[in-house]
XYZ file of C-alpha atoms in Angstrom:
301
model
C -8.785 37.406 -14.844
C -7.945 39.925 -12.112
C -4.325 39.666 -11.012
C -4.290 39.459 -7.226
C -2.973 37.179 -4.508
C -6.358 35.556 -3.910
C -6.840 34.423 -7.506
C -3.256 33.236 -7.751
C -3.631 31.169 -4.541
C -6.885 29.620 -5.790
C -5.420 28.691 -9.189
C -2.220 27.293 -7.695
C -4.209 25.374 -5.059
C -6.402 23.861 -7.779
C -3.339 22.672 -9.717
C -1.660 21.201 -6.632
C -4.881 19.420 -5.671
C -5.101 18.068 -9.220
C -1.554 16.676 -9.126
C -2.130 15.020 -5.747
C -5.493 13.572 -6.848
C -4.055 12.134 -10.058
C -1.138 10.591 -8.145
C -3.501 9.102 -5.563
C -5.833 7.726 -8.230
C -2.959 6.009 -10.020
C -1.628 4.626 -6.710
C -5.078 3.271 -5.859
C -5.537 1.457 -9.161
C -1.998 0.100 -9.337
C -2.287 -1.219 -5.786
C -5.661 -2.821 -6.452
C -4.440 -4.468 -9.656
C -1.411 -5.820 -7.782
C -3.688 -7.416 -5.184
C -6.090 -8.888 -7.759
C -3.265 -10.154 -10.012
C -0.408 -11.012 -7.620
C 3.085 -11.956 -8.696
C 3.725 -15.451 -7.324
C 7.385 -14.670 -6.662
C 6.832 -11.465 -4.697
C 3.224 -11.978 -3.605
C 3.707 -11.288 0.119
C 5.799 -8.147 -0.189
C 3.730 -6.777 -3.047
C 0.490 -7.353 -1.152
C 1.657 -5.486 1.932
C 2.986 -2.570 -0.133
C -0.094 -2.465 -2.372
C -2.528 -2.508 0.569
C -0.596 0.314 2.237
C -0.614 2.351 -0.985
C -4.369 1.872 -1.364
C -5.014 3.150 2.156
C -2.832 6.217 1.567
C -4.417 6.855 -1.842
C -7.963 6.671 -0.462
C -7.096 9.157 2.287
C -5.500 11.502 -0.261
C -8.495 11.332 -2.616
C -11.023 11.944 0.157
C -9.176 15.120 1.124
C -7.708 16.500 -2.101
C -10.244 15.631 -4.818
C -13.140 17.609 -3.245
C -10.631 20.415 -2.683
C -9.690 20.302 -6.377
C -13.335 20.350 -7.499
C -14.190 23.268 -5.201
C -11.178 25.363 -6.187
C -11.699 24.639 -9.891
C -15.289 25.884 -9.620
C -14.036 29.092 -8.021
C -11.393 29.528 -10.728
C -13.856 28.964 -13.591
C -16.423 31.283 -12.003
C -13.845 34.054 -11.681
C -12.623 33.522 -15.244
C -16.161 33.806 -16.639
C -16.613 37.124 -14.857
C -13.431 38.538 -16.388
C -11.681 37.747 -19.673
C -11.586 33.959 -19.250
C -7.805 33.694 -19.057
C -5.518 32.299 -16.398
C -2.908 34.356 -14.614
C 0.424 34.335 -16.434
C 2.301 32.076 -13.975
C -0.653 29.675 -13.736
C -0.825 29.562 -17.535
C 2.834 28.568 -17.639
C 2.206 25.828 -15.077
C -0.802 24.651 -17.074
C 1.169 24.294 -20.289
C 4.012 22.621 -18.403
C 1.488 20.160 -16.962
C 0.171 19.425 -20.452
C 3.727 18.860 -21.646
C 4.445 16.426 -18.815
C 1.075 14.705 -19.257
C 1.667 14.287 -22.969
C 5.114 12.871 -22.240
C 3.650 10.360 -19.771
C 1.079 9.221 -22.335
C 3.678 8.800 -25.072
C 6.031 6.998 -22.688
C 3.218 4.682 -21.639
C 2.493 3.781 -25.255
C 6.193 3.153 -25.930
C 6.361 0.861 -22.882
C 3.295 -1.104 -24.016
C 4.677 -1.576 -27.527
C 8.134 -2.532 -26.239
C 6.702 -5.041 -23.769
C 4.555 -6.559 -26.499
C 7.544 -6.899 -28.850
C 9.487 -8.646 -26.073
C 6.672 -11.163 -25.625
C 6.056 -10.159 -21.996
C 2.564 -8.676 -22.258
C 0.421 -9.786 -19.294
C -3.050 -8.921 -18.058
C -1.568 -7.175 -15.042
C 0.737 -5.040 -17.158
C -2.015 -4.154 -19.647
C -4.330 -3.030 -16.843
C -1.635 -0.882 -15.231
C -0.786 0.689 -18.582
C -4.473 1.389 -19.176
C -4.672 3.090 -15.783
C -2.004 5.583 -16.807
C -3.700 6.136 -20.162
C -7.144 6.643 -18.617
C -6.190 8.810 -15.636
C -3.553 11.001 -17.242
C -5.404 11.032 -20.554
C -8.625 12.289 -18.962
C -6.861 15.154 -17.212
C -4.844 15.913 -20.349
C -8.031 16.074 -22.456
C -9.827 18.316 -19.978
C -7.044 20.883 -19.856
C -6.429 20.814 -23.608
C -10.015 22.014 -23.978
C -9.564 24.342 -21.011
C -6.594 26.290 -22.399
C -8.541 26.708 -25.633
C -11.379 28.324 -23.679
C -13.923 25.609 -24.544
C -15.294 25.203 -21.008
C -15.828 28.954 -20.682
C -18.412 28.876 -23.478
C -19.780 25.409 -22.634
C -20.417 25.596 -18.907
C -22.912 22.717 -18.913
C -20.393 20.410 -20.582
C -17.823 21.397 -17.982
C -20.249 20.499 -15.211
C -20.978 17.136 -16.821
C -17.252 16.420 -17.038
C -16.873 17.286 -13.356
C -19.810 15.071 -12.356
C -18.429 12.130 -14.342
C -14.989 12.638 -12.803
C -16.512 12.722 -9.307
C -18.500 9.531 -9.929
C -15.382 7.855 -11.271
C -13.313 8.841 -8.225
C -16.016 7.711 -5.785
C -16.359 4.388 -7.612
C -12.571 4.009 -7.572
C -12.440 4.571 -3.809
C -15.166 1.967 -3.260
C -13.419 -0.455 -5.627
C -10.094 -0.051 -3.834
C -11.643 -0.316 -0.382
C -13.450 -3.563 -1.214
C -10.149 -5.148 -2.272
C -8.335 -4.483 0.999
C -8.907 -5.147 4.663
C -10.926 -2.780 6.802
C -9.313 -0.797 9.644
C -10.342 -3.336 12.315
C -8.922 -6.238 10.340
C -5.689 -4.347 9.622
C -5.256 -3.798 13.367
C -5.730 -7.509 14.035
C -3.212 -8.375 11.320
C -0.668 -6.037 12.899
C -1.245 -7.767 16.222
C -0.603 -11.079 14.443
C 2.697 -9.696 13.159
C 3.623 -8.516 16.654
C 2.915 -11.979 18.029
C 5.157 -13.604 15.435
C 7.957 -11.226 16.382
C 7.395 -12.059 20.062
C 7.612 -15.778 19.329
C 10.833 -15.248 17.380
C 12.329 -13.482 20.403
C 11.113 -16.238 22.733
C 12.576 -18.946 20.489
C 15.901 -17.134 20.379
C 16.035 -16.949 24.170
C 15.150 -20.644 24.477
C 17.976 -21.541 22.093
C 20.466 -19.449 24.035
C 19.376 -21.161 27.241
C 19.637 -24.597 25.618
C 23.148 -24.049 24.233
C 24.280 -22.679 27.594
C 22.683 -25.275 29.865
C 22.361 -28.271 27.489
C 18.714 -28.574 28.419
C 15.432 -26.828 27.716
C 14.079 -24.379 30.298
C 11.125 -25.495 32.383
C 9.386 -22.146 31.834
C 9.917 -18.920 29.908
C 10.768 -16.901 32.996
C 13.988 -18.923 33.276
C 15.130 -17.655 29.869
C 14.301 -13.977 30.448
C 16.359 -13.224 33.519
C 16.020 -9.564 34.475
C 13.761 -8.710 31.520
C 10.055 -9.080 30.895
C 8.777 -12.096 28.984
C 6.920 -11.011 25.809
C 3.193 -11.353 26.347
C 0.211 -11.616 24.010
C -2.151 -8.665 23.471
C -4.967 -8.415 26.004
C -7.529 -9.565 23.429
C -5.590 -12.747 22.649
C -4.905 -16.009 24.465
C -1.578 -15.883 26.371
C 1.450 -17.483 24.742
C 2.173 -21.020 25.894
C 5.445 -22.912 26.063
C 5.516 -26.685 26.541
C 8.473 -29.063 26.704
C 7.847 -32.198 24.620
C 11.120 -34.006 25.258
C 14.722 -33.143 26.019
C 15.217 -31.246 22.739
C 11.684 -30.569 21.491
C 9.266 -27.874 22.575
C 6.113 -26.100 21.426
C 5.249 -22.421 21.230
C 1.574 -21.575 20.825
C -0.405 -18.383 20.169
C -3.800 -17.288 18.950
C -3.941 -15.597 15.530
C -6.700 -13.654 13.840
C -5.837 -14.364 10.189
C -3.802 -16.804 8.156
C -0.334 -15.580 7.270
C 1.248 -15.074 3.887
C 4.719 -16.556 3.542
C 7.493 -14.018 3.295
C 11.042 -13.373 4.440
C 9.655 -11.496 7.416
C 8.564 -14.837 8.853
C 11.856 -16.639 8.291
C 14.145 -17.018 11.236
C 17.541 -18.652 11.523
C 18.894 -20.902 14.262
C 21.156 -19.397 16.883
C 24.086 -19.603 16.739
C 24.278 -19.444 12.929
C 26.579 -21.942 11.290
C 26.984 -23.655 7.929
C 24.390 -26.263 8.888
C 21.715 -23.780 9.873
C 18.625 -23.570 7.734
C 15.609 -21.268 7.738
C 12.336 -22.101 9.411
C 9.061 -20.393 8.636
C 6.489 -18.774 10.849
C 3.407 -19.413 8.757
C 0.190 -19.717 10.708
C -3.520 -20.206 10.266
C -6.293 -18.365 12.063
C -7.173 -19.386 15.606
C -4.915 -21.273 18.024
C -1.642 -22.229 16.353
C 1.385 -24.113 17.668
C 4.952 -24.382 16.393
C 6.980 -27.474 17.200
C 10.707 -26.796 17.355
C 13.459 -29.402 17.609
C 16.991 -28.445 18.635
C 19.583 -30.942 17.478
C 23.222 -31.384 18.359
C 24.187 -29.943 14.961
C 22.268 -26.741 15.710
C 19.655 -27.470 13.048
C 16.136 -26.348 13.849
C 13.535 -28.363 12.029
């Protein structure tokens, strides 16, 4: 192949696009498996992280995989015109990639065997291990044949491999997208999170007022002297605060989705003392109210 800056840039760009696409594909599958098979202990945190990873992976695949396919076509076309070889630096990178890919495959097999021997083999783990085997193994197989010059003499087979890879990536994107919320729903969920944080701030201010004045405020404005009272998004019902009795009150808001319990929704009474205990901010969809009771021992129930 002719040694010039253009060919080097195309070959290097194809390799970089390959690495990014493989990483994104693995992220997408691992995130989707985590959502389908959640860990009961870390379900909330894992779900949020997995959903975020899926969104990033889909964006990466939409941009980088077509780039990889296009650049690879250019590289193969140029190689067929000349002697069929890669540039020297690209060839080194290719063999290094095969070495790393082979190491990943062997490490994956060792991990599977070790997990099995320890009696910890689960469906979730098996699926994640298979993802590494399938994704890395497919790329490894393609480039093993590539460095041997197979695709140069079997152009039709190379095209079939590319078509199958494209179908697989498209199906993976659809599969990942169907197992996560759409953009509109994600926005509503973030508004739900903002509302919970607002209510936590409001509760804190009410507690400060109560411990200072030994009574509950008649309205929220009395607790936010000189600062603005947190308010609900324009598309939601305004927050409401109602005094039930001398030490009990309600905070209400409108939520779009039901929450998932996690440490993010645990708040502690103010001031903190040895008798304080956590309260949760779980909520369902629609109008939701929290009843809070302030006792003389500073325990919020």
